[in-house]
Structure formats: C-alpha cells, structure tokens
Coordinates of C-alpha atoms and ligand atoms in Angstrom, one line a residue:
X711 CA 173.2 318.0 114.6
X712 CA 172.3 315.1 114.0
X713 CA 173.1 311.7 115.1
X714 CA 175.2 309.7 113.5
X715 CA 174.4 305.2 113.5
X716 CA 177.4 304.5 113.7
X717 CA 178.3 300.9 114.3
X718 CA 179.9 300.7 117.9
X719 CA 176.5 303.0 118.9
X720 CA 174.5 300.5 117.8
X721 CA 176.2 297.6 118.7
X722 CA 175.9 299.4 122.7
X723 CA 172.2 300.4 121.7
X724 CA 171.9 296.3 121.7
X725 CA 173.3 295.7 124.9
X726 CA 171.9 297.8 126.4
X727 CA 168.7 296.0 128.5
X728 CA 171.5 293.3 129.2
X729 CA 173.4 296.5 131.0
X730 CA 170.9 298.0 132.3
X731 CA 170.5 297.4 135.6
X732 CA 174.4 298.9 136.4
X733 CA 174.2 301.2 134.5
X734 CA 173.1 303.3 136.2
X735 CA 175.1 303.2 139.0
X736 CA 179.8 303.7 138.6
X737 CA 182.0 302.0 140.9
X738 CA 185.1 304.0 142.6
X739 CA 186.7 301.4 144.2
X740 CA 187.1 297.9 145.6
X741 CA 188.7 296.5 148.7
X742 CA 190.0 292.9 147.5
X743 CA 191.2 290.5 150.4
X744 CA 192.4 287.5 148.5
X745 CA 193.8 283.6 149.8
X746 CA 196.6 282.2 147.0
X747 CA 196.0 279.7 144.5
X748 CA 197.2 275.4 145.2
X749 CA 200.2 274.3 147.3
X750 CA 202.1 271.5 149.1
X751 CA 200.8 270.9 152.0
X752 CA 201.4 272.8 155.6
X753 CA 202.8 270.0 157.2
X754 CA 205.5 269.8 154.5
X755 CA 207.8 272.9 154.5
X756 CA 208.2 275.4 152.9
X757 CA 205.1 274.8 150.8
X758 CA 205.0 276.0 147.3
X759 CA 202.8 277.7 145.0
X760 CA 201.4 274.2 142.3
X761 CA 201.8 274.7 138.8
X762 CA 197.5 274.2 139.1
X763 CA 197.9 276.6 142.1
X764 CA 199.2 280.0 139.4
X765 CA 196.6 279.0 136.5
X766 CA 193.9 279.6 138.8
X767 CA 194.6 282.7 141.0
X768 CA 196.2 284.3 137.1
X769 CA 192.6 283.2 136.5
X770 CA 190.6 285.1 139.4
X771 CA 193.0 287.9 137.3
X772 CA 191.8 288.1 134.2
X773 CA 188.4 288.1 136.3
X774 CA 189.1 290.6 138.5
X775 CA 189.8 292.0 135.4
X776 CA 187.4 291.7 133.5
X777 CA 185.3 293.2 136.3
X778 CA 187.3 296.1 137.6
X779 CA 189.7 296.8 135.1
X780 CA 188.6 296.8 131.1
X781 CA 187.2 299.1 129.2
X782 CA 184.6 296.9 127.9
X783 CA 183.5 296.5 131.0
X784 CA 180.3 298.6 133.1
X785 CA 182.0 297.4 136.2
X786 CA 185.4 299.9 135.8
X787 CA 186.2 301.1 138.7
X788 CA 186.0 304.2 137.6
X789 CA 188.9 306.5 136.1
X790 CA 191.2 303.6 136.1
X791 CA 193.6 302.7 132.9
X792 CA 192.3 299.7 130.8
X793 CA 195.5 298.8 129.3
X794 CA 199.1 300.2 130.6
X795 CA 199.0 299.5 134.5
X796 CA 198.6 303.2 136.0
X797 CA 200.8 302.4 139.8
X798 CA 199.5 304.3 141.8
X799 CA 196.4 303.1 141.2
X800 CA 196.2 300.0 142.2
X801 CA 198.3 299.1 146.1
X802 CA 198.6 295.4 146.1
X803 CA 199.7 294.0 149.9
X804 CA 200.9 290.2 151.1
X805 CA 202.8 288.5 153.8
X806 CA 206.7 288.3 153.0
X807 CA 205.5 284.4 152.5
X808 CA 206.4 282.4 148.9
X809 CA 202.4 281.1 148.3
X810 CA 201.1 284.1 148.9
X811 CA 203.1 287.0 147.7
X812 CA 203.4 284.5 144.4
X813 CA 199.8 284.5 144.5
X814 CA 199.5 287.8 144.6
X815 CA 201.9 287.4 141.1
X816 CA 200.2 285.6 139.5
X817 CA 197.1 287.4 139.6
X818 CA 199.2 290.4 139.0
X819 CA 198.9 288.7 135.7
X820 CA 196.0 288.2 135.2
X821 CA 194.3 291.9 136.0
X822 CA 197.2 293.7 134.0
X823 CA 197.5 291.2 131.1
X824 CA 201.2 291.9 129.0
X825 CA 200.7 295.0 126.7
X826 CA 202.8 293.4 123.7
X827 CA 203.3 297.0 121.6
X828 CA 200.6 298.9 123.8
X829 CA 203.4 298.7 126.0
X830 CA 206.2 299.8 123.6
X831 CA 208.1 303.7 124.8
X832 CA 209.8 305.6 122.7
X833 CA 213.6 306.8 123.0
X834 CA 215.1 310.4 122.2
X835 CA 217.1 308.7 119.6
X836 CA 213.6 306.9 117.5
X837 CA 214.4 304.0 119.5
X838 CA 210.6 302.2 120.1
X839 CA 211.2 299.4 123.7
X840 CA 208.6 297.1 123.9
X841 CA 209.2 295.5 127.4
X842 CA 210.2 291.9 127.7
X843 CA 207.9 288.9 127.2
X844 CA 204.8 290.1 124.4
X845 CA 205.1 293.5 126.9
X846 CA 204.7 292.1 130.4
X847 CA 203.7 294.9 133.5
X848 CA 206.0 295.2 136.3
X849 CA 203.1 295.6 139.0
X850 CA 205.3 296.0 142.6
X851 CA 203.8 293.9 146.2
X852 CA 204.7 295.4 149.2
X853 CA 205.2 293.1 152.0
X854 CA 202.5 293.7 155.2
X855 CA 205.8 293.4 157.4
X856 CA 208.3 295.7 156.5
X857 CA 206.8 298.4 157.2
X858 CA 207.0 300.4 153.7
X859 CA 204.1 301.4 151.7
X860 CA 202.7 302.8 154.3
X861 CA 202.2 303.9 156.7
X862 CA 200.0 302.2 159.3
X863 CA 201.7 298.7 158.9
X864 CA 204.8 298.4 161.1
X865 CA 201.7 297.9 163.9
X866 CA 199.0 296.0 162.0
X867 CA 202.0 294.0 160.9
X868 CA 201.9 292.9 164.9
X869 CA 198.4 291.7 164.5
X870 CA 199.6 287.8 165.6
X871 CA 201.5 288.9 168.7
X872 CA 198.3 290.6 169.7
X873 CA 198.2 288.9 173.0
X874 CA 194.7 289.0 174.5
X875 CA 194.3 286.9 171.0
X876 CA 197.3 284.2 172.0
X877 CA 195.0 283.5 175.9
X878 CA 191.7 283.4 173.8
X879 CA 192.8 280.9 170.9
X880 CA 194.4 278.9 173.2
X881 CA 190.7 278.6 175.8
X882 CA 189.6 276.5 172.4
X883 CA 191.3 273.7 173.7
X884 CA 189.8 274.4 176.5
X885 CA 186.5 274.7 175.8
X886 CA 183.8 272.1 176.5
X887 CA 184.1 271.7 172.6
X888 CA 187.2 271.1 171.4
X889 CA 187.5 268.1 174.6
X890 CA 184.7 266.8 172.4
X891 CA 185.0 266.8 169.8
X892 CA 189.0 265.2 170.8
X893 CA 187.6 262.2 171.7
X894 CA 185.0 261.8 170.1
X895 CA 187.5 261.5 166.6
X896 CA 190.0 259.2 168.3
X897 CA 190.0 256.7 166.6
X898 CA 189.1 258.1 163.3
X899 CA 192.9 260.7 163.9
X900 CA 194.5 257.1 164.8
X901 CA 193.2 254.8 162.4
X902 CA 195.4 257.3 159.5
X903 CA 198.2 256.6 161.2
X904 CA 199.2 254.1 157.9
X905 CA 198.5 256.4 155.2
X906 CA 199.9 259.7 156.2
X907 CA 202.4 258.2 159.1
X908 CA 205.6 259.8 157.5
X909 CA 204.5 263.2 158.7
X910 CA 202.8 262.4 161.5
X911 CA 203.4 260.5 164.9
X912 CA 201.5 258.8 166.6
X913 CA 200.6 261.1 169.6
X914 CA 200.1 263.5 166.8
X915 CA 197.2 261.9 165.4
X916 CA 194.2 263.9 166.7
X917 CA 191.5 266.9 166.0
X918 CA 194.8 269.1 167.3
X919 CA 196.0 268.6 164.2
X920 CA 192.4 268.5 162.6
X921 CA 193.3 270.9 159.4
X922 CA 197.4 269.9 158.9
X923 CA 196.0 266.5 159.2
X924 CA 193.3 267.1 156.6
X925 CA 195.0 269.2 154.7
X926 CA 197.5 266.5 154.3
X927 CA 195.5 264.2 152.4
X928 CA 193.2 267.0 150.7
X929 CA 197.0 268.2 148.4
X930 CA 197.3 264.4 148.7
X931 CA 193.9 263.9 146.4
X932 CA 194.9 266.7 143.7
X933 CA 198.3 265.8 143.3
X934 CA 199.4 262.1 143.8
X935 CA 199.1 258.9 141.5
X936 CA 197.9 256.2 143.3
X937 CA 202.2 255.1 142.9
X938 CA 203.4 258.1 143.9
X939 CA 200.2 257.7 147.8
X940 CA 199.0 254.3 148.1
X941 CA 197.8 254.4 150.5
X942 CA 195.4 257.2 149.7
X943 CA 192.9 254.5 148.2
X944 CA 192.7 253.6 151.5
X945 CA 190.6 257.3 152.3
X946 CA 187.0 257.0 151.3
X947 CA 184.8 260.3 150.2
X948 CA 183.2 259.9 153.6
X949 CA 185.9 259.4 155.5
X950 CA 188.1 262.8 153.5
X951 CA 184.5 264.7 154.5
X952 CA 184.9 264.7 157.4
X953 CA 188.1 265.1 158.8
X954 CA 187.4 268.0 156.7
X955 CA 184.4 268.8 157.9
X956 CA 186.0 268.4 161.0
X957 CA 189.3 271.1 160.0
X958 CA 186.8 273.8 159.4
X959 CA 185.1 273.4 162.9
X960 CA 189.0 273.2 164.7
X961 CA 189.5 276.2 162.4
X962 CA 186.9 279.0 162.4
X963 CA 186.1 278.3 165.8
X964 CA 190.6 278.9 166.3
X965 CA 189.5 282.1 164.5
X966 CA 185.7 283.2 166.3
X967 CA 184.6 283.3 169.3
X968 CA 180.9 285.7 169.4
X969 CA 181.9 285.4 173.3
X970 CA 185.7 286.1 173.2
X971 CA 185.3 289.1 169.7
X972 CA 189.8 289.4 170.4
X973 CA 189.9 286.3 168.9
X974 CA 190.1 287.7 165.8
X975 CA 192.1 290.1 165.1
X976 CA 192.8 290.1 162.2
X977 CA 189.3 290.4 161.0
X978 CA 189.2 293.5 163.4
X979 CA 193.0 295.0 161.6
X980 CA 191.4 293.4 158.1
X981 CA 188.4 296.0 159.0
X982 CA 190.0 299.0 159.6
X983 CA 192.5 298.4 156.8
X984 CA 189.4 297.8 154.7
X985 CA 188.2 301.3 155.8
X986 CA 190.9 302.9 155.8
X987 CA 192.2 302.2 152.0
X988 CA 188.3 302.7 150.9
X989 CA 188.7 306.0 152.3
X990 CA 191.0 307.5 151.0
X991 CA 190.1 306.1 147.6
X992 CA 187.0 308.8 149.2
X993 CA 189.4 311.4 149.5
X994 CA 191.6 311.3 147.7
X995 CA 190.3 313.0 144.8
X996 CA 191.4 310.3 142.3
X997 CA 194.3 310.5 143.9
X998 CA 195.0 307.6 145.9
X999 CA 194.9 304.0 145.2
X1000 CA 191.3 303.1 143.7
X1001 CA 192.0 298.9 143.6
X1002 CA 193.1 297.6 147.0
X1003 CA 194.2 294.2 147.0
X1004 CA 195.4 292.0 149.5
X1005 CA 196.6 288.3 150.2
X1006 CA 195.7 286.2 152.9
X1007 CA 195.8 283.8 155.3
X1008 CA 192.2 281.9 155.1
X1009 CA 191.8 282.6 158.8
X1010 CA 191.4 286.5 158.3
X1011 CA 188.5 285.9 156.1
X1012 CA 187.1 283.5 158.8
X1013 CA 187.5 285.5 162.1
X1014 CA 185.7 289.0 159.0
X1015 CA 183.5 286.5 158.6
X1016 CA 182.3 286.4 161.9
X1017 CA 183.6 289.5 163.3
X1018 CA 180.4 291.2 160.2
X1019 CA 178.0 288.7 161.6
X1020 CA 177.8 286.4 157.4
X1021 CA 177.5 283.9 159.2
X1022 CA 174.0 285.0 159.8
X1023 CA 173.6 284.9 156.5
X1024 CA 174.7 282.2 155.1
X1025 CA 175.4 278.9 157.5
X1026 CA 178.4 278.1 155.1
X1027 CA 180.4 281.7 156.8
X1028 CA 181.9 278.4 158.6
X1029 CA 183.7 276.9 156.0
X1030 CA 186.9 277.4 155.1
X1031 CA 186.8 279.7 152.0
X1032 CA 188.0 277.8 148.6
X1033 CA 192.0 277.9 147.6
X1034 CA 191.8 281.5 145.3
X1035 CA 188.9 283.0 147.1
X1036 CA 188.0 286.4 147.4
X1037 CA 185.6 288.9 149.2
X1038 CA 185.6 292.7 147.9
X1039 CA 184.0 296.0 149.3
X1040 CA 182.7 297.5 146.7
X1041 CA 182.4 301.1 146.0
X1042 CA 179.2 302.3 144.7
X1043 CA 177.1 305.7 143.8
X1044 CA 173.6 306.5 141.4
X1045 CA 174.5 310.4 141.3
X1046 CA 176.1 311.3 138.0
X1047 CA 180.0 311.4 138.9
X1048 CA 181.4 313.7 136.2
X1049 CA 185.4 312.2 136.8
X1050 CA 187.3 310.0 139.1
X1051 CA 189.0 313.5 140.8
X1052 CA 185.1 315.0 141.6
X1053 CA 183.2 312.4 143.6
X1054 CA 180.2 312.5 144.6
X1055 CA 179.5 313.6 148.4
X1056 CA 179.7 310.5 151.2
X1057 CA 175.8 310.7 151.6
X1058 CA 175.5 309.6 147.4
X1059 CA 178.6 307.2 148.2
X1060 CA 177.9 302.9 148.8
X1061 CA 178.6 299.4 150.1
X1062 CA 178.5 296.6 148.9
X1063 CA 180.2 293.0 149.9
X1064 CA 180.4 290.5 147.8
X1065 CA 182.0 287.2 147.2
X1066 CA 183.7 284.3 145.8
X1067 CA 184.8 281.1 147.1
X1068 CA 187.4 280.4 144.4
X1069 CA 188.6 276.7 143.3
X1070 CA 184.6 275.6 144.9
X1071 CA 182.4 278.1 143.2
X1072 CA 179.7 278.0 140.8
X1073 CA 181.2 280.1 139.0
X1074 CA 183.6 283.3 138.2
X1075 CA 180.9 286.7 139.6
X1076 CA 181.4 286.8 142.6
X1077 CA 178.2 287.1 145.1
X1078 CA 177.0 289.9 147.5
X1079 CA 175.8 289.8 151.0
X1080 CA 174.9 291.9 154.1
X1081 CA 177.5 292.8 157.0
X1082 CA 176.0 292.9 159.1
X1083 CA 173.0 291.1 159.6
X1084 CA 171.2 292.7 158.1
X1085 CA 169.1 292.0 154.8
X1086 CA 170.4 294.9 152.9
X1087 CA 172.8 294.9 149.3
X1088 CA 173.7 298.4 149.5
X1089 CA 175.6 299.7 152.6
X1090 CA 175.1 303.6 153.4
X1091 CA 179.0 304.8 153.4
X1092 CA 178.1 306.4 156.0
X1093 CA 176.2 302.9 158.6
X1094 CA 179.2 300.8 156.7
X1095 CA 181.5 302.8 159.0
X1096 CA 179.9 302.5 162.0
X1097 CA 179.4 299.0 161.9
X1098 CA 182.7 298.7 161.3
X1099 CA 183.4 301.0 163.9
X1100 CA 182.9 298.7 166.1
X1101 CA 185.1 296.2 165.9
X1102 CA 187.9 297.4 163.5
X1103 CA 190.8 298.3 165.3
X1104 CA 192.9 301.0 163.9
X1105 CA 196.1 302.3 164.7
X1106 CA 199.0 301.2 167.2
X1107 CA 197.5 302.8 170.4
X1108 CA 193.8 301.2 169.9
X1109 CA 195.7 297.3 168.9
X1110 CA 198.7 297.5 172.4
X1111 CA 194.2 298.6 174.5
X1112 CA 192.9 295.7 173.1
X1113 CA 195.3 292.9 173.5
X1114 CA 195.8 294.1 176.7
X1115 CA 199.8 293.9 175.8
X1116 CA 202.2 296.7 177.0
X1117 CA 206.0 296.0 175.9
X1118 CA 207.6 295.8 172.8
X1119 CA 206.4 298.6 170.6
X1120 CA 203.5 298.7 173.0
X1121 CA 206.0 300.3 175.7
X1122 CA 205.4 303.9 175.3
X1123 CA 201.9 304.3 174.8
X1124 CA 199.4 304.0 177.7
X1125 CA 197.6 301.5 177.7
X1126 CA 196.7 298.3 179.8
X1127 CA 195.7 295.6 179.6
X1128 CA 193.2 296.6 182.8
X1129 CA 191.4 299.0 179.9
X1130 CA 191.7 296.6 177.7
X1131 CA 188.4 294.7 178.8
X1132 CA 187.0 298.8 178.9
X1133 CA 187.5 299.5 174.8
X1134 CA 187.1 296.8 173.6
X1135 CA 184.3 294.6 172.2
X1136 CA 182.6 292.3 175.1
X1137 CA 185.0 289.4 176.2
X1138 CA 187.8 290.5 175.0
X1139 CA 189.6 290.9 178.3
X1140 CA 192.4 289.0 180.4
X1141 CA 190.0 287.9 183.1
X1142 CA 192.3 286.6 185.7
X1143 CA 190.3 283.3 186.1
X1144 CA 191.1 282.8 182.4
X1145 CA 195.0 284.1 183.4
X1146 CA 194.5 280.9 185.7
X1147 CA 194.3 278.7 183.2
X1148 CA 196.7 279.6 181.2
X1149 CA 198.8 279.7 183.8
X1150 CA 197.9 276.3 184.0
X1151 CA 199.3 275.5 180.9
X1152 CA 202.0 276.6 180.9
X1153 CA 202.8 274.5 184.3
X1154 CA 201.9 271.4 182.2
X1155 CA 204.3 272.2 179.7
X1156 CA 201.8 272.6 176.6
X1157 CA 203.4 276.2 176.1
X1158 CA 205.4 276.1 173.5
X1159 CA 203.1 274.6 171.9
X1160 CA 200.3 276.8 172.5
X1161 CA 201.7 279.5 171.1
X1162 CA 202.8 276.8 167.8
X1163 CA 198.8 277.0 168.1
X1164 CA 198.1 280.4 169.3
X1165 CA 199.5 281.3 165.5
X1166 CA 196.1 280.5 163.6
X1167 CA 193.7 283.2 165.6
X1168 CA 196.3 285.7 163.4
X1169 CA 196.0 285.9 159.8
X1170 CA 198.5 288.5 159.1
X1171 CA 202.1 287.2 160.9
X1172 CA 204.5 286.1 159.4
X1173 CA 206.4 282.5 160.7
X1174 CA 209.0 281.6 160.9
X1175 CA 209.0 278.5 160.4
X1176 CA 211.5 277.6 161.9
X1177 CA 211.9 278.3 165.3
X1178 CA 208.2 277.2 165.3
X1179 CA 209.4 274.1 164.0
X1180 CA 212.2 273.7 166.6
X1181 CA 209.3 275.1 169.5
X1182 CA 207.7 271.9 167.5
X1183 CA 209.9 269.4 168.2
X1184 CA 210.8 271.1 172.2
X1185 CA 207.1 270.5 173.3
X1186 CA 205.5 268.1 175.0
X1187 CA 202.6 269.4 173.4
X1188 CA 202.6 267.3 169.6
X1189 CA 200.9 270.5 167.8
X1190 CA 202.0 270.4 164.0
X1191 CA 202.8 273.6 163.6
X1192 CA 200.5 275.6 160.4
X1193 CA 202.9 277.8 160.5
X1194 CA 200.5 281.0 159.3
X1195 CA 197.2 279.7 158.2
X1196 CA 196.8 280.2 155.1
Ligands
LIG297 C1 219.5 304.3 120.8 O1 219.4 304.5 122.4 C2 219.0 302.4 122.7 C3 219.8 303.3 124.6 O2 220.7 303.8 124.4 C4 220.9 302.3 122.2 O3 220.5 301.1 122.8 C5 220.4 302.0 120.4 O4 221.4 301.2 120.0 C6 220.0 303.2 119.8 N1 220.2 302.9 118.8 C7 220.8 304.0 117.1 C8 220.4 304.2 116.0 O5 221.6 305.0 117.5
LIG298 C1 184.3 281.3 173.9 O1 184.8 282.0 174.6 C2 183.8 281.7 176.0 C3 184.5 283.1 176.6 O2 185.3 283.4 177.0 C4 184.6 280.2 177.0 O3 183.9 280.5 178.3 C5 184.3 279.5 175.7 O4 184.8 278.5 175.2 C6 184.9 279.3 174.0 N1 184.3 278.5 173.8 C7 185.0 278.1 172.4 C8 184.4 277.5 171.0 O5 186.7 279.1 172.0
LIG299 C1 204.1 253.9 158.1 O1 202.2 252.1 157.6 C2 203.0 251.6 156.5 C3 201.3 250.8 157.0 O2 201.0 250.2 158.2 C4 204.2 251.1 157.3 O3 204.3 249.7 155.9 C5 205.2 251.8 157.0 O4 206.6 250.9 157.4 C6 204.9 252.8 158.6 N1 205.9 253.6 158.1 C7 206.4 254.8 158.4 C8 207.9 255.4 158.1 O5 206.4 254.3 159.9
LIG300 C1 202.9 262.5 147.0 O1 204.0 263.1 145.8 C2 205.2 263.7 145.7 C3 205.7 263.7 144.5 O2 204.5 264.1 143.6 C4 206.0 263.2 147.4 O3 207.1 264.4 146.9 C5 205.4 263.3 148.1 O4 205.8 263.1 148.7 C6 203.7 262.4 148.0 N1 203.0 262.6 149.9 C7 202.9 261.4 150.0 C8 202.0 262.1 151.2 O5 203.0 260.1 150.2
LIG301 C1 188.0 309.6 155.5 O1 189.9 310.3 155.7 C2 189.8 311.8 155.8 C3 190.3 312.5 155.7 O2 191.8 312.4 156.8 C4 189.4 311.6 157.9 O3 188.7 312.9 157.7 C5 188.4 311.1 158.0 O4 188.0 310.9 159.7 C6 188.2 309.5 157.1 N1 186.9 309.2 157.5 C7 187.1 307.3 158.4 C8 186.4 306.7 158.6 O5 188.8 306.5 158.5
LIG302 C1 183.1 277.9 150.0 O1 184.0 276.2 149.3 C2 184.3 275.5 151.3 C3 184.5 273.9 150.1 O2 183.4 273.2 149.5 C4 182.7 274.9 152.2 O3 183.5 274.0 152.9 C5 182.8 277.1 152.9 O4 182.0 276.4 152.9 C6 182.6 277.7 150.7 N1 182.0 278.7 151.6 C7 181.2 280.1 151.0 C8 180.6 280.9 151.9 O5 180.4 279.4 150.0
LIG303 C1 173.5 288.7 163.3 O1 172.2 288.7 163.4 C2 170.7 287.1 163.2 C3 170.0 288.2 161.6 O2 170.0 289.3 162.5 C4 170.5 288.5 164.7 O3 170.0 288.7 165.4 C5 172.1 288.3 165.2 O4 172.1 289.1 166.3 C6 173.6 289.2 164.6 N1 174.3 289.0 165.1 C7 174.9 289.6 165.6 C8 176.7 289.6 167.1 O5 175.0 291.2 165.5
LIG304 C1 202.4 291.4 173.5 O1 203.0 290.8 174.6 C2 202.3 289.5 173.5 C3 202.7 288.4 175.2 O2 204.0 289.1 176.0 C4 204.4 288.8 173.4 O3 204.7 288.4 173.2 C5 203.7 289.8 171.8 O4 205.5 289.6 171.3 C6 203.6 290.5 172.3 N1 203.2 292.2 171.2 C7 203.7 293.4 170.6 C8 204.0 293.4 168.8 O5 204.4 293.8 171.5

C-alpha cells in the first residue's frame, strides 16, 4: 500500500520535466513518405544506391526507431512491438525500382535492427535457433505496381499514365516561365559542354534538362576525385548553386501548378493513400498497421507541398527535398488511451505533419509545419479529412474522371474527359485550346520527348527505362530521360 521508489521510478521522475510536454499525448499511428539515399546519376542508367546512400537511409531508419519503436521513447506508437517486429503492425511499400527498394530495405534495418538472441526460437526437440546475421529481421516491402498487398494499388500505380496530368506538364514547356529561363540560361548550359560532354550532347545542354545536368554534376561533386572527373574542377560553387536553383524551378513547376492542379496527380494519389491508411489505423482497433511507410520520388513530395499549401508557410518547400528526406503524418491524441485496441473517438484525434530534409537537415529531428495554409500544427482529424478530400484522388473511378482517361482500365467506368473538368479542382480539365497546343506539338515531332518529360509529373510510375531510352533516341527533342524522377 506504500510507494516503493525503486531506481526506475526515480529515473522516470528525473526525466519527467523533459518529457512533460508530450507526456499527455499519445501517438496512435503514422504515415511516412521517404526519399532514397545518395545514388549514382540518373543520366547514366541504371541508377543505384551507393554505400553512402545506404548509410544515410540506415541512419534515418535508426532515427525513426528511436522516435516510434523504442520502448523508452515518449513518442513510441501505441502498442507497437519495440524489439521483434510484428509484421501486421507495419505496411511498407515502394515502387519496383532498385534505388527505392534498396533504400527501403536499408531503412528497415535501422527501424528494427538485428535482435540478436531476442530473435531466438526454440524447436520441439529443444534446439534453439537464432536468425542469421545476428538476429536480422526480415520485413517485406510491397511493390506499388504489382497490385499485391493492397486492393487499391492497381489503380494507384497508374497515376503517371494520367492523360490530363501529362497534358498539364507539357504545358510547362510552352509557358512564359519556361521560355524565359530557356533563353536566359542558354550560354550557361552550353558552357558546361567540356564538363558533361561524355553524357550530354551539345543539343541536350539547355534548361530542358536542368535537373539531369545538375544531378550528374552533383553526384560527381560527391563521388569523383580530380582524377576520375578532372573537368569538375572548372565548375565553381556559384555555378553549382545556380544550376541547382534552376533544377528546383524546373522540377517544382513540373510537379505542381496552382491553376492546373491535375499536374500534381502524384500528390493527389499520395494524399488519398495517407488518408486511407490513417483511417484504417483508426478504424482497425489495433488490428491494422499503425506505421505505414512508403518510399517514393521527390516529385511526389513537391506535388504534395503545392497541394497542401506548404509553400505558403515556408518558401523552402519550393525546393527539391534532399536525399533521405521524409515527411510524416502523425495521428495524435491527448485523450487517455487504455490500450491499442480501444482508440479514442475521432473528435479526440488530430493529425500533425512533419518534415525532415535528410542530408540537408540541420538535425535528425522532424519539424512540424501547418498544412493547408493554416497555422495549427495539429489539425483535428475531421478537418484534415475535409481539407485532404479537396484534392485527394480516391479510387479508380475518380482517377479516370480527373485524368480524362476512357480506355484501358478506365474503359468500363462511366467517366469521360468532359466530366473531368467539372469534378476535378480548378483548371485540370483539358480545354480545346490546350488540345490545340498539344496537337501542334505532336505535329512538330516532339511528342516522344514530351512523353518522357510527362513522366516527371507522376511520382509513382515504374519507368520502362529501356523503352524510354529508345524513345529518346528516336525523338527530335533533346530531353534526357529523367526516369522516375527519384
Ligand atoms: C532438432 O531439429 C532440427 C530441425 O529439424 C535439427 O536440425 C536438429 O539437428 C535437431 N536437434 C536434435 C538434438 O535432434
Ligand atoms: C500553369 O497553368 C496555367 C493554366 O493551365 C498555364 O497557363 C501556365 O502556363 C502554367 N504555368 C507553368 C509554369 O506551367
Ligand atoms: C569533351 O570535351 C573535352 C574538352 O573540350 C575534350 O577534350 C573531349 O575530347 C570531349 N569529349 C567528347 C566525348 O567529346
Ligand atoms: C566518376 O567516377 C566514376 C568511378 O569512380 C566513373 O565511373 C565515372 O565515369 C566518373 N564520372 C564522370 C562523369 O566522369
Ligand atoms: C474510414 O473508414 C470507415 C470504415 O471503413 C469508412 O466508413 C469511412 O468512410 C472512412 N473515412 C474516410 C475519411 O476515408
Ligand atoms: C531541403 O534542402 C534543399 C537543399 O538544401 C533545399 O533546396 C530545400 O529548400 C529544402 N527544403 C525544405 C522544405 O527545407
Ligand atoms: C495558402 O495559404 C496562404 C496563407 O495562409 C493563403 O493566403 C492562400 O490563399 C492559400 N492558398 C491556397 C491555394 O489554399
Ligand atoms: C490514359 O490515357 C493516356 C493517353 O491516352 C494513355 O497514354 C495512358 O496509358 C492511359 N492510362 C491508363 C491507365 O489507361
């Protein structure tokens, strides 16, 4: 009937002030969208995760372990296993792409590190077996494109095949913004010829390839010595910075346009995935995954940043998130929660959005930002749902509608491109004027190149690198395949 103050209790008392702020709060679940680590350049396919990139994602996985998994973390997800993974609590996905798949695998090694003897299992005959590699934990990564593991994946992976998104992205290349950068940077890009001529031909050296050119040099700056890439010594920091800013402008505008929101179809799809997964966590009474993790492309980040109006909160969101960056949506509550199978009502649940800029971040920590141009760092669940539903594309039928697709998987749905303009957000329908522009471009014979560039808009597409290379070679356009814009 009396307190017995043992060591643990004293330690807890000593720690109390530090964790007081969050001690009343419980994290019920989270959705993490993650970029890959350092890799080889996109313009020399196939790109692969480097050892440095492996280290980076492992470090990030270790951070997420300490945040959501470790039993002594004040922000541990309610009910999650802290040492030996329980697969039903996790849902991990990645496109079928070696950089993203390997990044996910490396990250998971940090999330649930080898458990040593804790992983031991005892057989009927008494023999004890420890998992290989010091108790390494195997965690499957579902492939986005295969449709396995989730009933909704078959339409989700089609995101980048979205007709109206392709049309919208193509518009970028005839915009005033594009044309003005194209002409003002001509000499800058042409001047790079001696440095990148092994990869880019003279005609490819323009703002059209702003990302892939910067990317090649950036990878060189990280990996190549003065002997393996001597010409790099002629590229100044100022030039690198200028090329980087141009790449950011190029990529953001391909991923999002306020008056043509369909361009951000990959962010719209992600928004729906996040909503569906978090809702499942809430309604699953502890039986659905509480930690959802998706590895994907920076273009999807940028699309979402635009859609969720994060760019209004901080102009840094116009920039490409760095390697190993991640954004996270947390389900939090201040209500008393007895256990993981009795969630509070949704009126007691909020969503908090956080971001960490990976290799560019000042610290390991995630930073909270207000969504949708507001100021609240925690948004009541119902508000989050309402605001997200304004742009989330949920389900195949809606996808077919907003994309204006009527063939293939959309053949049987009742949608048409005509209904698209009325159901989707502003300006996403294909106007006749736009159709005319596209028609003219086709006539000019640049369609193949534009198709390649159109891919930039859709973050989830698993790129057929070989066919793209062939298309690129045949096209009169000089766009260099940026692949799945990782
Ligand atoms: C116990 O069973 C395992 C698996 O069948 C076998 O490898 C092991 O040799 C057995 N040990 C003994 C002591 O029989
Ligand atoms: C954004 O979309 C509008 C409307 O479709 C278009 O007029 C404009 O050129 C686009 N801007 C860019 C930079 O793509
Ligand atoms: C690239 O440019 C350098 C410097 O002008 C030149 O020495 C080299 O031969 C060129 N390489 C190719 C493949 O054209
Ligand atoms: C950078 O170095 C690697 C070998 O470390 C080499 O394969 C690659 O071609 C170099 N990059 C360039 C652009 O020269
Ligand atoms: C959440 O899931 C429940 C049960 O499946 C469903 O009735 C509800 O419409 C879902 N809510 C959202 C916002 O998706
Ligand atoms: C992330 O880092 C990159 C590179 O430093 C920067 O351009 C971008 O604006 C940063 N994004 C955010 C949201 O901080
Ligand atoms: C974004 O947020 C800003 C600042 O709160 C607001 O003025 C603007 O209308 C918002 N834009 C959209 C598209 O919601
Ligand atoms: C949507 O339409 C475009 C253009 O017709 C086509 O390239 C794409 O494959 C279609 N997507 C699907 C999923 O049918």
